[in-house]
XYZ file of N, CA and C in Angstrom:
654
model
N -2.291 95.674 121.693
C -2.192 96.260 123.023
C -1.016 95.610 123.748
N -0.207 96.211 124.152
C 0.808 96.141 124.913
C 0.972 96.897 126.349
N 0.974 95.657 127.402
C 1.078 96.820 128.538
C 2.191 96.242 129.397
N 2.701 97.345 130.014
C 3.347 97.153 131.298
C 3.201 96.094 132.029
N 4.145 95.941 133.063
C 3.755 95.426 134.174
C 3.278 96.068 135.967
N 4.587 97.061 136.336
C 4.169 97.801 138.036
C 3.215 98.465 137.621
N 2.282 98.510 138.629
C 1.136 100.003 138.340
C 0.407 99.992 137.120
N 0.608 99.072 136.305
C -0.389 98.971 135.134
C -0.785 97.682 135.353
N -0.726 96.762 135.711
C -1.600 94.995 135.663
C -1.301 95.076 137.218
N 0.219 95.281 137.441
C 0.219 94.687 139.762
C 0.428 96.198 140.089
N -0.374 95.662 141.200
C -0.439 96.994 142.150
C 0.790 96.904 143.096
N 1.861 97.748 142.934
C 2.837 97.130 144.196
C 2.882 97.488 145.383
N 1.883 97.794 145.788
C 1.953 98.689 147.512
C 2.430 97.518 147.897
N 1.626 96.201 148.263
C 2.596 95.111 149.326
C 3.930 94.991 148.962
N 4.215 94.611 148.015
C 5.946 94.846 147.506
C 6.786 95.917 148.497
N 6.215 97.195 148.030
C 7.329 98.040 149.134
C 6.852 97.971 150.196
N 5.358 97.611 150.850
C 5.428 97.355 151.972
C 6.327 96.535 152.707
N 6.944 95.338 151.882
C 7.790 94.773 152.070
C 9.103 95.419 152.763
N 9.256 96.095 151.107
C 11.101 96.691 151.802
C 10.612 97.692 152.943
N 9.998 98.478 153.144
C 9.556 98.966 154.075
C 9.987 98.182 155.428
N 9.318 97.259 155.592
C 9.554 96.006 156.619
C 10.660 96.071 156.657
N 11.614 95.664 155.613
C 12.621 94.965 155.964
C 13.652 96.050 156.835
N 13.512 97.139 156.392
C 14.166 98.262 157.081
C 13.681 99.195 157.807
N 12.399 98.195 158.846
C 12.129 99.088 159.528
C 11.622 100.524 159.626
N 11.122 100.617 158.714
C 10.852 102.150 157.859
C 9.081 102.030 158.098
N 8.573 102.870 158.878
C 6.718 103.347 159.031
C 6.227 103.257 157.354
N 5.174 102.608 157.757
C 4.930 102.857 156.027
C 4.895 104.251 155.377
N 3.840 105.026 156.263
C 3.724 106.159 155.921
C 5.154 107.142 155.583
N 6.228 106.661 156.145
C 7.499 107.624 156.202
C 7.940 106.828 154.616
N 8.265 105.975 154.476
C 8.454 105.305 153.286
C 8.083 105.813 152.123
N 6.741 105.336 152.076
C 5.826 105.967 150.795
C 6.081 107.700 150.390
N 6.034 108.097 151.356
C 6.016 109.704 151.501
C 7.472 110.219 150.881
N 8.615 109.546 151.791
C 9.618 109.748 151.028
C 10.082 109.566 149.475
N 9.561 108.407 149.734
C 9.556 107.376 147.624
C 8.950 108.817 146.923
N 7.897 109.233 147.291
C 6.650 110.079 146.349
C 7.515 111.513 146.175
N 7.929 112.001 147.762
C 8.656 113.410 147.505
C 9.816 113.477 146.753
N 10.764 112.361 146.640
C 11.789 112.285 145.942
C 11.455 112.156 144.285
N 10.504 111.423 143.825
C 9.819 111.638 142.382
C 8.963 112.638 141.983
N 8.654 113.079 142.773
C 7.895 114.634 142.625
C 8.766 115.802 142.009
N 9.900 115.326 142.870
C 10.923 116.440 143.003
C 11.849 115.935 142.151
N 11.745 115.058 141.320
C 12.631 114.948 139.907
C 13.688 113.575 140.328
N 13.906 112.860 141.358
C 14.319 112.118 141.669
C 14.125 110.598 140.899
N 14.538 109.829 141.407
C 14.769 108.556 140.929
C 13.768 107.399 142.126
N 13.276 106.506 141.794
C 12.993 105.631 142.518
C 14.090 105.597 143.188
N 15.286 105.198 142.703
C 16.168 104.625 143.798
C 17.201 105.547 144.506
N 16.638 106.881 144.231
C 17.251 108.112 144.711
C 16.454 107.863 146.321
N 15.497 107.536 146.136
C 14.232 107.669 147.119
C 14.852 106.285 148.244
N 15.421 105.116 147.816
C 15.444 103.989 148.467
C 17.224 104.674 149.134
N 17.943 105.253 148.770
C 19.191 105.446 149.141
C 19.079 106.707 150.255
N 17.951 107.590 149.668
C 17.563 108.883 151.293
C 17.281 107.652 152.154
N 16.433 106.832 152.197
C 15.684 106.217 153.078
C 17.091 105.492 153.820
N 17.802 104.739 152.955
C 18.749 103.595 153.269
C 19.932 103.960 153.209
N 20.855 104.859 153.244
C 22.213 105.224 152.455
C 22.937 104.169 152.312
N 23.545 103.941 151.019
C 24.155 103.170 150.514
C 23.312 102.031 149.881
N 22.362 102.119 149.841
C 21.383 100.933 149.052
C 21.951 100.843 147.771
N 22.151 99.086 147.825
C 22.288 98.780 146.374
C 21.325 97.538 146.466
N 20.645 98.058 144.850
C 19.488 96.676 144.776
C 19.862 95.221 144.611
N 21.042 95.211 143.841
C 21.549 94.136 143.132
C 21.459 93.329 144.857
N 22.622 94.036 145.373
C 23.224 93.208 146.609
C 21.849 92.615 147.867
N 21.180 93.994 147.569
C 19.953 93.710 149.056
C 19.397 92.755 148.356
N 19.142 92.387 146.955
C 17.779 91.324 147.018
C 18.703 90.234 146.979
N 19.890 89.998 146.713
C 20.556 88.197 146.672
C 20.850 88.635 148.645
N 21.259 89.406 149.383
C 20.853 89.197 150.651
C 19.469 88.492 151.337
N 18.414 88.905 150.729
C 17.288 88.983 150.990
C 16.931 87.371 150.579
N 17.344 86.789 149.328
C 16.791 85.605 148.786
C 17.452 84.439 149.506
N 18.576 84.935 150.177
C 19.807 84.164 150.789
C 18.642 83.822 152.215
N 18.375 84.815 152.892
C 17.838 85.143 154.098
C 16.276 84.535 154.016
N 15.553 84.608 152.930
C 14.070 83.930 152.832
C 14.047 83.509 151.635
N 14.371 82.278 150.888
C 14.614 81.727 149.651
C 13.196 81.562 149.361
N 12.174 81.325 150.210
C 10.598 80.836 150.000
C 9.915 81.889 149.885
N 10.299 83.218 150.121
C 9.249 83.990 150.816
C 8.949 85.204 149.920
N 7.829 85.915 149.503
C 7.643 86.687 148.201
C 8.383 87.584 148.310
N 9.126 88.618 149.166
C 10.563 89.275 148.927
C 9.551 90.619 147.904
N 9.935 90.442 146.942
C 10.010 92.185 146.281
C 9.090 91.867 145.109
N 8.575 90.039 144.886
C 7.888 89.745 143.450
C 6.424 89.526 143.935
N 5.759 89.462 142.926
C 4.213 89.625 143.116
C 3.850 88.303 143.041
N 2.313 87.992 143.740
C 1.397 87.214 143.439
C 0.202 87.388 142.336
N -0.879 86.661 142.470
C -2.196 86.941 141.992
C -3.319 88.025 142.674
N -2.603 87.886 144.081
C -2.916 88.800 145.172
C -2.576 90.532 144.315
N -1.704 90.513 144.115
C -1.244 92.020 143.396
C -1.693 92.230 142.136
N -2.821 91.642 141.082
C -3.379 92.043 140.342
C -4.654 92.908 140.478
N -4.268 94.130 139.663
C -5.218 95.364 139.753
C -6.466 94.611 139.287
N -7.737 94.910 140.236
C -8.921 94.197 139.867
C -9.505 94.496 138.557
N -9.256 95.442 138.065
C -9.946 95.946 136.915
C -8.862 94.866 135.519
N -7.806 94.543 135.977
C -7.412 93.681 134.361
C -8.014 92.363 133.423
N -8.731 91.313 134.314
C -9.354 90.246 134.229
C -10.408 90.736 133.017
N -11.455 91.985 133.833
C -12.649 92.235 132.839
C -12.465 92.857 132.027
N -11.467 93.943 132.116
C -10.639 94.990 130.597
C -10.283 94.230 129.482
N -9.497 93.342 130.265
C -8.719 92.141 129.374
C -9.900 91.661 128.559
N -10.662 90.923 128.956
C -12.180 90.572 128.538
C -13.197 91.104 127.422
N -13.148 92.577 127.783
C -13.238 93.302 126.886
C -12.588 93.514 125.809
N -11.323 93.798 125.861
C -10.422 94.221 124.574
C -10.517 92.834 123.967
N -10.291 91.960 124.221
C -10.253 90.413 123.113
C -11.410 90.274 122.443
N -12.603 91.014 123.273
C -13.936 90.472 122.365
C -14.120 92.181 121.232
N -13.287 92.867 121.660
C -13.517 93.827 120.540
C -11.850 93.254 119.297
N -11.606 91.932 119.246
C -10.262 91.504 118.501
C -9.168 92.172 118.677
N -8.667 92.321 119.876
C -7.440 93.141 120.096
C -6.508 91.915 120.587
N -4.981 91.712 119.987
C -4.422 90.871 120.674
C -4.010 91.511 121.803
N -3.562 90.950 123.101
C -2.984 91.518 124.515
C -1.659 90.987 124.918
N -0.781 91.748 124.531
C 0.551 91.245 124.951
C 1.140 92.112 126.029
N 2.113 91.365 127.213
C 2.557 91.648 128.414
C 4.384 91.951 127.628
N 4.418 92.922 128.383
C 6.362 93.642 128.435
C 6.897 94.560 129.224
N 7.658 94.328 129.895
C 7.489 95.378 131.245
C 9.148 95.272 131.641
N 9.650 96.277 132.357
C 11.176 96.248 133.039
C 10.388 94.799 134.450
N 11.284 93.731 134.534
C 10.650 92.831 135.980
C 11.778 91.500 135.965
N 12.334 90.940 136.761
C 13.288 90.326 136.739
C 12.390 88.764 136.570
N 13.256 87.660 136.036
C 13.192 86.597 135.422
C 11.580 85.916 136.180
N 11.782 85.772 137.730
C 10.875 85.597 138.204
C 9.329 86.108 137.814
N 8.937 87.184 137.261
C 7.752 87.838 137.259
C 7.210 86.975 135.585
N 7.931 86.586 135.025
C 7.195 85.766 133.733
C 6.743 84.801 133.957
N 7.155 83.533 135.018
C 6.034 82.302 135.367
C 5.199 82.717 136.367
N 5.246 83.881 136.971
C 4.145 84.053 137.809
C 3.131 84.882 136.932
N 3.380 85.879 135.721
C 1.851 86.361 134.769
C 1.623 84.944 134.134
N 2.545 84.242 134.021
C 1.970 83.298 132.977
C 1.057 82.353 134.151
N 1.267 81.806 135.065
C 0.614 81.417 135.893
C -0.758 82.117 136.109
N -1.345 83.403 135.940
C -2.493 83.748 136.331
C -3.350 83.723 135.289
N -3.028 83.029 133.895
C -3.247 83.119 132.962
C -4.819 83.716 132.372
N -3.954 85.119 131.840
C -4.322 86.273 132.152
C -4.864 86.210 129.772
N -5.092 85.012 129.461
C -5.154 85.022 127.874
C -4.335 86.203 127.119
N -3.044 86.234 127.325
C -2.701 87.033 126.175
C -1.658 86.114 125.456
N -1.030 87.365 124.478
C -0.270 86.100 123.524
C 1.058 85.947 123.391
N 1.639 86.868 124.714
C 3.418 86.705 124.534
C 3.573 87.742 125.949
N 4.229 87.159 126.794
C 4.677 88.088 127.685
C 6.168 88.273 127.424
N 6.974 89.764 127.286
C 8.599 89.425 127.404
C 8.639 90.504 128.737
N 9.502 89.809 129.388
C 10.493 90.190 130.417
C 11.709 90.684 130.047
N 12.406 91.913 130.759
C 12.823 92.897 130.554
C 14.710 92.390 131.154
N 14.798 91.260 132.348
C 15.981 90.610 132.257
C 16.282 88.885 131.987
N 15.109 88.732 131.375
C 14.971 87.595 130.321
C 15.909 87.888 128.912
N 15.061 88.827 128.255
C 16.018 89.939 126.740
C 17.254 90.525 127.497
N 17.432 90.545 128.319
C 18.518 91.119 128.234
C 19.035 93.065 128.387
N 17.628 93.341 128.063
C 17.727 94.598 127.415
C 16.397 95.290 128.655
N 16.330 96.703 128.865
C 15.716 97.184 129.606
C 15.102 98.463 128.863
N 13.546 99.227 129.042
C 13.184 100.134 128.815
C 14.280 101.246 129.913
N 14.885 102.785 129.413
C 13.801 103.146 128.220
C 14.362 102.452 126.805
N 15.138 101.760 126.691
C 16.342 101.630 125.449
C 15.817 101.516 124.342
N 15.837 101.499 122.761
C 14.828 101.659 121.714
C 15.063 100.174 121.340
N 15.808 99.041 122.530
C 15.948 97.213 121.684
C 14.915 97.311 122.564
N 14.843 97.452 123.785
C 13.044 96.986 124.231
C 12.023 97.337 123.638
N 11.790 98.037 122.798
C 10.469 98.562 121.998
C 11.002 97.313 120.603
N 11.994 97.378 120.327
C 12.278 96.534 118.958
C 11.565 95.217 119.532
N 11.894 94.148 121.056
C 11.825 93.236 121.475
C 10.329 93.111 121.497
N 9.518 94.179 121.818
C 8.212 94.593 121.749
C 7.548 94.186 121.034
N 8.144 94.701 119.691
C 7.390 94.722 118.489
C 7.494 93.270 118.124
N 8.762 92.363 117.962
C 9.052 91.193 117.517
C 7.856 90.232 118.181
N 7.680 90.335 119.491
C 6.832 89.366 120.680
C 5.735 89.973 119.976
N 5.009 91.174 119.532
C 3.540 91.568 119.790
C 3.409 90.804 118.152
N 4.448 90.697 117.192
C 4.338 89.751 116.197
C 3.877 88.576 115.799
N 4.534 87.730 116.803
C 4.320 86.669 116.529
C 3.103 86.216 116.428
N 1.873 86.874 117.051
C 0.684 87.126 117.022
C -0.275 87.454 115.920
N 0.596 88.307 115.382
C -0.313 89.049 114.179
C 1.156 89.388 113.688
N 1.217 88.585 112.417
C 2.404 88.492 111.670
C 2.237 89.630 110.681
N 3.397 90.721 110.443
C 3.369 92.064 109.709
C 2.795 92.946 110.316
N 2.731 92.587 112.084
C 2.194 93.583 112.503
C 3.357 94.701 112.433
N 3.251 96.160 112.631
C 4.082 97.483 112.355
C 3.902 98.397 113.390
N 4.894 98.697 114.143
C 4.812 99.750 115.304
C 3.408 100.698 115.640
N 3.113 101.246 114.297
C 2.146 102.056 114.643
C 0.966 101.280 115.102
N 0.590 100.349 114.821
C -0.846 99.453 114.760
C -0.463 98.887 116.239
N 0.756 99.457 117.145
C 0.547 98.898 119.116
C 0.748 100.094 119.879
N -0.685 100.123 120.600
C -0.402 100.762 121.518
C -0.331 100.262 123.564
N 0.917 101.356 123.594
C 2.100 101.101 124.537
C 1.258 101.646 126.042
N 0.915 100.303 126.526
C 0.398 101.018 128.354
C 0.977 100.757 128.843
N 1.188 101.913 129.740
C 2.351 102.354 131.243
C 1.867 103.184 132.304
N 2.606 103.419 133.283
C 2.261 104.234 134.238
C 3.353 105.609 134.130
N 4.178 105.276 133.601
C 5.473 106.379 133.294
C 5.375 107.423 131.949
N 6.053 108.640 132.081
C 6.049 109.113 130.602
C 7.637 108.661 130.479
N 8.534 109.029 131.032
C 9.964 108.732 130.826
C 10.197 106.791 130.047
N 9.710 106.481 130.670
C 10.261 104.555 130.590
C 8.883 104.516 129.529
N 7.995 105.096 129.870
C 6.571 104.056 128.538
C 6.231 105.061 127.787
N 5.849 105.866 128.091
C 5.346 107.244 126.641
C 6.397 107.716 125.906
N 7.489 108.231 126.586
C 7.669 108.596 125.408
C 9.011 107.888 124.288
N 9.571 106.471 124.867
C 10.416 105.906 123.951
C 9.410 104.958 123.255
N 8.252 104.371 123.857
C 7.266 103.747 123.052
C 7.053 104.701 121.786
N 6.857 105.838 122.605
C 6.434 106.964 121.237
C 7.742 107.183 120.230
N 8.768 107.285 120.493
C 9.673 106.947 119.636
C 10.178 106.187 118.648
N 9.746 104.742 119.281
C 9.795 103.623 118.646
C 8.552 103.578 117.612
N 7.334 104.422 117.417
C 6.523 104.525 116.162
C 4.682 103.880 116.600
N 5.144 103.492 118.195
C 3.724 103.444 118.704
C 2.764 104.267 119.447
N 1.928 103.950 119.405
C 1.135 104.809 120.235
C 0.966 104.812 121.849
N 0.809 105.197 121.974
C 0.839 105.426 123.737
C -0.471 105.781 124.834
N -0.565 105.287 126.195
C -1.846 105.384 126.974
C -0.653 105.243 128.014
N -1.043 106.336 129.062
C -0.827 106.856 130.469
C -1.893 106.590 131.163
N -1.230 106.066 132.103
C -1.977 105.142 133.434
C -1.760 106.175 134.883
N -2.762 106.617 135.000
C -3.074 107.372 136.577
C -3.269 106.652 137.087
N -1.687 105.925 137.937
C -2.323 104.795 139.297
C -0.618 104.891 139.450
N -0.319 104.526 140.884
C 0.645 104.001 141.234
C 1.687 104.799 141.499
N 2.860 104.633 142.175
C 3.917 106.054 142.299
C 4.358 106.989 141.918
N 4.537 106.601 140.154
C 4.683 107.411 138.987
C 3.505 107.849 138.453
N 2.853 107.001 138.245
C 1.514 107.499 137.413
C 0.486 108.799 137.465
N 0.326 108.861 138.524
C -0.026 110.036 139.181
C 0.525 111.733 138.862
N 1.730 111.450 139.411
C 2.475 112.852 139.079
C 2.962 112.675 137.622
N 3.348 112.072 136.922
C 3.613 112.071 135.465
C 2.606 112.365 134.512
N 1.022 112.476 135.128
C 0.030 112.434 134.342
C -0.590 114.320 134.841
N 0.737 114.390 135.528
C 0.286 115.932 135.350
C 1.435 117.074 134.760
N 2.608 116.260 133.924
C 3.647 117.139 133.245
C 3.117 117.440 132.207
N 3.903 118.404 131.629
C 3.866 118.601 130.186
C 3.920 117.249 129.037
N 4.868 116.783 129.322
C 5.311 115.510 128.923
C 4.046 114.139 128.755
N 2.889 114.280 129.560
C 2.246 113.633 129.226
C 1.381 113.807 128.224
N 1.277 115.013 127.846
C 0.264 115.220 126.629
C 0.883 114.669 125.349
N 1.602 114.114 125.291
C 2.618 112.961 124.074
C 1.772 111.945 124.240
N 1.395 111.428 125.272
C 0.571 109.986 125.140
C -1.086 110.551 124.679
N -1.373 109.413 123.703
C -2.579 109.373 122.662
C -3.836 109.320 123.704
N -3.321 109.037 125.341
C -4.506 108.954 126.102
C -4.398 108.705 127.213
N -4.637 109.402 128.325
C -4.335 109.337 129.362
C -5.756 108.710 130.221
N -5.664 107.705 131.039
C -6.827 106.992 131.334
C -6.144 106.819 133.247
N -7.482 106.789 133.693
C -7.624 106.429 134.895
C -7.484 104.746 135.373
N -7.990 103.803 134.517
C -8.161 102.892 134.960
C -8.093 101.697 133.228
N -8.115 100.686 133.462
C -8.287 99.495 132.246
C -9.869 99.971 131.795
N -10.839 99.878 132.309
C -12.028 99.980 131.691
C -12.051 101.348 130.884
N -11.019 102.563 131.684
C -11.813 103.883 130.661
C -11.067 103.626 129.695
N -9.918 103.061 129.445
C -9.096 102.718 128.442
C -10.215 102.051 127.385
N -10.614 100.737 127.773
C -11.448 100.048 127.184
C -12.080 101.079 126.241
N -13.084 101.792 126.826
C -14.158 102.535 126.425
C -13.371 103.636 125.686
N -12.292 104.113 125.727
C -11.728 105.089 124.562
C -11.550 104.357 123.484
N -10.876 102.874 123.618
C -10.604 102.161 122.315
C -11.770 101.394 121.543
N -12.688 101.653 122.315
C -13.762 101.102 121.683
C -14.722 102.444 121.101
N -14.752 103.775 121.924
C -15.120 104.615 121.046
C -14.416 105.152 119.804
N -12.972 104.815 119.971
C -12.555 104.744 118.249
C -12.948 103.986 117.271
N -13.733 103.151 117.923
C -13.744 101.965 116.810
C -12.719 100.908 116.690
């Protein structure tokens, strides 16, 4: 088992509540905008540039770290773990599943999962490697980390949780694994009603119904 990180383990509403803040933006006008712009085929950061013109991420967050070097800014706590991962997690290990973490999240977000220590057996970070989903070296980087675990493990024998079909279903599915769509979070939602999602092996509401599909396979 391999999962994500946004919208599949952290919930990021406080996160953009954040940038929200920072630019003065109603939450409700925020969110609404983010959602209509991905609805409508847009980009996350199609959505942050209507809101902001001229937004660039690179520049706003070394502004931002410059401006509050202490202060959680755009990265998560323990506070932002979806309640349901602790006991899912729990579950899948006692049915012998290893649980490995891999997600697009900048350097920062690997001592803070490893900090909540969440028992799995390799987290990789996405500007740690170097390399970013959807690209087919992050699924390679995937496979190498979900290895070290279970040595000769083989693409098909991991399956890939996300909240996306574009970034997690379907280059996971490319790369020779299997796939689970996550109904939660900005993407998750509307992606779990394209065409495109019927590529993933299972589309689940939450960690537990997941649980309970992989355990009614056996």
């Amino acid at each position: 088992m391999v999962f994500d990180v946004g919208e599949t383990l952290i919930d990021e509403t406080r996160i953009f509540a954040r940038w929200a803040d920072r630019f003065a933006i109603p939450h409700m006008a925020f969110f609404g905008t983010i959602g209509g712009v991905i609805a409508s085929g847009g980009t996350l950061t199609d959505g942050f540039r209507l809101l902001v013109p001229g937004f660039d991420l690179e520049a706003e967050s070394a502004r931002w770290r410059a401006e509050e070097p202490d202060g959680e800014r755009e990265h998560f706590t323990e506070r932002d773990l979806y309640p349901d991962v602790r006991s899912a997690f729990k579950t899948m290990r006692a049915a012998g599943l290893s649980l490995v973490i891999a997600g697009n999240q900048p350097p920062e977000a690997g001592p803070a999962l490893a900090a909540m220590d969440l028992g799995v057996d390799g987290i990789g970070i996405s500007d740690d490697w170097g390399v970013a989903k959807p690209q087919p070296e992050f699924f390679d980087r995937t496979l190498e980390l979900a290895a070290r675990s279970r040595p000769g493990l083989a693409a098909e024998e991991i399956l890939y949780v996300g909240d996306r079909v574009d970034n997690d279903v379907l280059p996971a599915g490319r790369a020779g694994m299997a796939t689970a769509l996550l109904r939660r979070g900005i993407y998750g939602y509307r992606h779990s009603a394209t065409p495109e999602a019927r590529s993933a092996d299972v589309v689940a509401d939450d960690l537990h119904q997941l649980a309970d599909w992989l355990t009614a396979r056996g």
